[in-house]
Amino acid sequence: MSGATTNGASSSAAGGGYFSNMKSSELAELQTELNSLKPDDRREAAKQVIAMMTIGKDVSSLFPHMVKCMETTQIDMKKLVYLYIINYAKAKPDLTIMAVNSFQKDSREKSNPLMRALAVRTMGCIRVERITEYLCESLKDCLTDEDPYVKKTAALAVAKLYQTSPRLVKDHALIKLVQNMLHDGNATVVSNACASLLEISRAAGKNYLRIKSGSGPSASLNKVLVALNEANEWGKIYIMEGISSSYETADMKESENIIERVVPMLTHNNPAVILSAVKAVLKFLENIQPPTGDLAKGVVKKLAAPLVTLLASEPEIQYVALRNINFILQRQPTIFESNVRVFFCKFNDPVYVKLEKIDILVKVADDKNADIILNELKEYANDMEIELIRSSIKAIGTIILRVDKAAKRAVEILQELVNTGQPLCLQEAVIVARDIFRKFPNKYDALIKDLCSKLLEYYEPEAKAAIIWIIGEYAEKVTESEKIIDSFADAFLEEPDKVKLQILTAAVKLFLKKPEEGEDVIQKVLKLATEESDNPDLRDRAYIYWRMLSTSPQNTKQVVLGEKPHIADDSYNQYDDTLVSALIDQISTLGSVYHKTQDELANMQKRAAGGQPSVTPQPKKEEEEPVPQVEEQKEKKKVKKQEEEEPEEKPKKKKKADEKPAKAEKKKAEEPVKEVKPTPVVAPTNAGLIDIDDLLGMGDSQPVSQAPQQQQQSQNQFMGGLMDFGLPSQPQQQPPAVAFSNPFGDEEEEDSTAGAGWAADFGGQSTPAEDYSKYFLTRVHPLMKEVVGNGSKGKDGKTGLFVKAGFSMANAGIQLVLEIRNGSGQIVKDFDIMFNKNPFGIAIYGAANAIDIPDPGSSTVQKALPCVIDKKNLVAGLTNNGFTNLASVAKQGATMVYFGAKTVNNLPILLEIAAVQGSTSVSVTYRVPVAPLKPLLEDTLDYILSSERRA
């Protein structure tokens, strides 16, 4: 039987391994072979077991038989058994205890240091705490072994044991023994001790690699530096990593000494050793004073050659080196001033290497080498790689911003690319040109002409936005700029938002610079932006421009055409000093390639694994009130949980628990209550009029008596600009207080919209009340605004017609009241009103036949024009602005109307407005999710429900 097995094994070995011809009945045969008295049979059987384990077969049933094979002096047999035990230790911890005695015996084998080291390494790889606690004494003995190989293996085993059980390492004072190994005379022992202590320090978050300077018995710095020259490649990396991350020099002389010892490592042929040496030199170079002295400059020059050498390696190593050079240049910008050409792209470089080289070329550009770099980038711009073309042209533009003397040559290159380059070059060139004109205004007019000659070739949104900005900025220099902007305005609705914004701004600039030519364009663009656009940013900006132009074109010119801030020339791919310092500490690690800190890398790893990145929890403020719906759900869950946990014999307590949330909810609903009691006043001659710039009480028309007129104009909110009849040219009187009638109807009415009035209409309900004027809020303001005055010209350019306008509430509904005075000295017949589209859905009914202009010199004539409301547009418009009428209830002589709204950042607000029959006051109860909204909401309620404002 044994002979057949031996022959089979021999033939398998002759065929190249033990991974073929496996049979299901072989486990029984292997068990017999492992119990054989012949060492050769046991060894061959062990090899078969390891082969089956390697290909994934379960051979754990042979565990007791493999442990028996440990009793041998053959080192190769020991290795096979130890490998088997390491693999199945976690699955068979009870059986693994059988091998503890063998481990302890092997670790004390005096005659064979390889046996001791093998036992120690295996003990470190068994990650089962109940097993390792029996091995600590053996490990402790090996840390003080006479053989260096055993000691260096034991040092690494301590780091592995710390990952399994930090308590065992501390209880047996193993870290202290590893620290003592730093004084050892063997370089391998010292380097492995550094590696072990570094690993323990990272795991514990505490520095255990305590290198001490001086000449006493506890000094270890010199020992470590001496071992640096004698250690192997990995040992050198561990030593330099330990010195740079764990040791702080006492003075500049000590820093010079360490740099002097580390500099020879820059000539090593291993890229990892070179990067570790660069890290150590940069770390201790910070202590060399002055930073620009001859000593510091000499050290910096020594760093250039080894980094340049890495660029002759494989592409992957080149990329890692370039990513490290990228942020090293920010700390030492002159390090490659004489080695610029090494960053020129080669024809066989991968694209990712070329892109990194272009980034570095931008950073090393200065007055001396700018022309050489620009010519090189020009060649890259004619390449076939899209990313390379984009990066090259962007780099040219960045060099212009960084090096002023290179601007002329760079502009010449851009002109060549615009005239002769491929379409993609044109898209990037116009974007770069925009930044050039911001940096150097009113220069390089020839470039403007070349760019404008290619108007039909811009197809990317960013490129279109750039050329429109250039045309608007230099509208007075561009031939027929009004026609160009008008052609862009024809396709206004089809363009992306960033292009629309530039068309709007360019139209305003054109109107300010060329009023006569730009008048039609600005009206067209403003109308499209305010009436047809769905983008709130675009629409709001259009309203702002409209109000500014109608109020003070001169001030608008100062704002829009004023001096613009300069573009920062050091903003290209720059990192703050804190991040650069962190990246230097992470040279030769993954963080230096990603340009991320350790915490950011950890979060990236969690996101990649599908977890949540770590976020510091914020304590909840006590004064913050929860959202009512969420609070109600919490209370329901709480009650449900109490019902599940309460025993059946205590039904009364459960009932009380149900009552508590209701009481708490009722108490919160009663606080805070803001009661507004307006002072009754006598209505003036224009009583009942509604502010034309504050339609339905949603604007912000501030009386002049409270502030100067200029301040009043600056504080007008944009909602008033929806109608855009302009601000009054004459100061207004102090408005009286608001007189409230009961807007909620009789208490007997139980209609679904009863008591809602305007609020119900604004809430966007599907079936609003038919009689929109049934419930309304009377606003008493002197709100007649002058909309046509001395500055208003007719078709023939004549002036003298004065018109004031205001809205009023009548029993029939809303009316537009006009006061017309003819001061032109002649009869006016051709007169009409254009009523702009507005989100309230209001339009004039029969205006064309109702208006007659009084004769010259006669008194002022007042006309009241009835208005109609497009209910669908009214409801939709206000619903889109966040107003929702939730419900209305009439009971016990009072009517309560409930509203819900959301802020721009989606914070919900709940209101309960209660009006008592016969009372002139209303009470408002509100609930907000966060405390900072309280004063803002109270000020808003004060403004809406009262004529008096807070100071």
Short mmCIF file of C-alpha atoms in Angstrom, two decimals, residues 434 455 458 460-473 475 481-512 518-530 533 537-539 541-542 545 549 560:
data_model
loop_
_atom_site.label_atom_id
_atom_site.label_comp_id
_atom_site.label_asym_id
_atom_site.label_seq_id
_atom_site.Cartn_x
_atom_site.Cartn_y
_atom_site.Cartn_z
CA ARG A 434 -11.59 85.05 -21.31
CA LEU A 455 -18.72 82.49 -33.95
CA TYR A 458 -18.33 77.22 -30.83
CA GLU A 460 -19.40 73.54 -26.11
CA PRO A 461 -21.41 75.40 -23.45
CA GLU A 462 -18.33 76.72 -21.66
CA ALA A 463 -16.89 78.01 -24.95
CA LYS A 464 -20.15 79.72 -25.87
CA ALA A 465 -20.34 81.34 -22.46
CA ALA A 466 -16.76 82.58 -22.83
CA ILE A 467 -17.24 84.18 -26.26
CA ILE A 468 -20.48 85.83 -25.14
CA TRP A 469 -18.69 87.25 -22.10
CA ILE A 470 -15.94 88.65 -24.34
CA ILE A 471 -18.46 90.24 -26.71
CA GLY A 472 -20.40 91.80 -23.84
CA GLU A 473 -17.26 93.03 -22.11
CA ALA A 475 -19.23 95.51 -26.96
CA SER A 481 -22.05 93.42 -31.24
CA GLU A 482 -25.79 94.03 -30.85
CA LYS A 483 -26.53 91.74 -33.79
CA ILE A 484 -24.25 89.05 -32.42
CA ILE A 485 -25.87 89.08 -28.99
CA ASP A 486 -29.31 89.21 -30.60
CA SER A 487 -28.46 86.11 -32.64
CA PHE A 488 -27.55 84.29 -29.43
CA ALA A 489 -30.78 85.53 -27.85
CA ASP A 490 -32.81 83.94 -30.67
CA ALA A 491 -31.77 80.52 -29.35
CA PHE A 492 -31.97 81.63 -25.72
CA LEU A 493 -34.40 78.95 -24.54
CA GLU A 494 -32.43 76.10 -26.10
CA GLU A 495 -29.09 77.06 -24.55
CA PRO A 496 -27.70 75.61 -21.27
CA ASP A 497 -28.13 77.68 -18.13
CA LYS A 498 -24.53 78.93 -18.02
CA VAL A 499 -24.91 80.27 -21.56
CA LYS A 500 -28.25 81.92 -20.70
CA LEU A 501 -26.66 83.71 -17.77
CA GLN A 502 -23.90 85.07 -19.99
CA ILE A 503 -26.39 86.18 -22.66
CA LEU A 504 -28.33 88.08 -20.00
CA THR A 505 -25.23 89.77 -18.62
CA ALA A 506 -23.90 90.57 -22.08
CA ALA A 507 -27.23 92.15 -23.04
CA VAL A 508 -27.10 94.37 -19.95
CA LYS A 509 -23.52 95.41 -20.74
CA LEU A 510 -24.50 96.15 -24.34
CA PHE A 511 -27.39 98.34 -23.20
CA LEU A 512 -25.18 100.25 -20.76
CA GLY A 518 -29.05 97.54 -27.12
CA GLU A 519 -32.55 98.63 -26.07
CA ASP A 520 -34.40 96.06 -28.16
CA VAL A 521 -31.96 93.30 -27.20
CA ILE A 522 -32.25 93.92 -23.46
CA GLN A 523 -36.04 93.97 -23.58
CA LYS A 524 -36.08 90.74 -25.53
CA VAL A 525 -33.66 88.96 -23.22
CA LEU A 526 -35.30 90.20 -20.01
CA LYS A 527 -38.68 89.10 -21.24
CA LEU A 528 -37.41 85.64 -22.09
CA ALA A 529 -35.53 85.31 -18.81
CA THR A 530 -38.41 86.41 -16.61
CA SER A 533 -37.17 80.50 -17.97
CA ASP A 537 -31.13 81.79 -10.59
CA LEU A 538 -31.57 83.09 -14.11
CA ARG A 539 -35.00 84.51 -13.39
CA ARG A 541 -30.84 87.75 -11.90
CA ALA A 542 -33.08 89.07 -14.67
CA TYR A 545 -31.05 93.71 -13.62
CA LEU A 549 -31.93 99.50 -14.85
CA VAL A 560 -21.91 95.84 -13.92
#
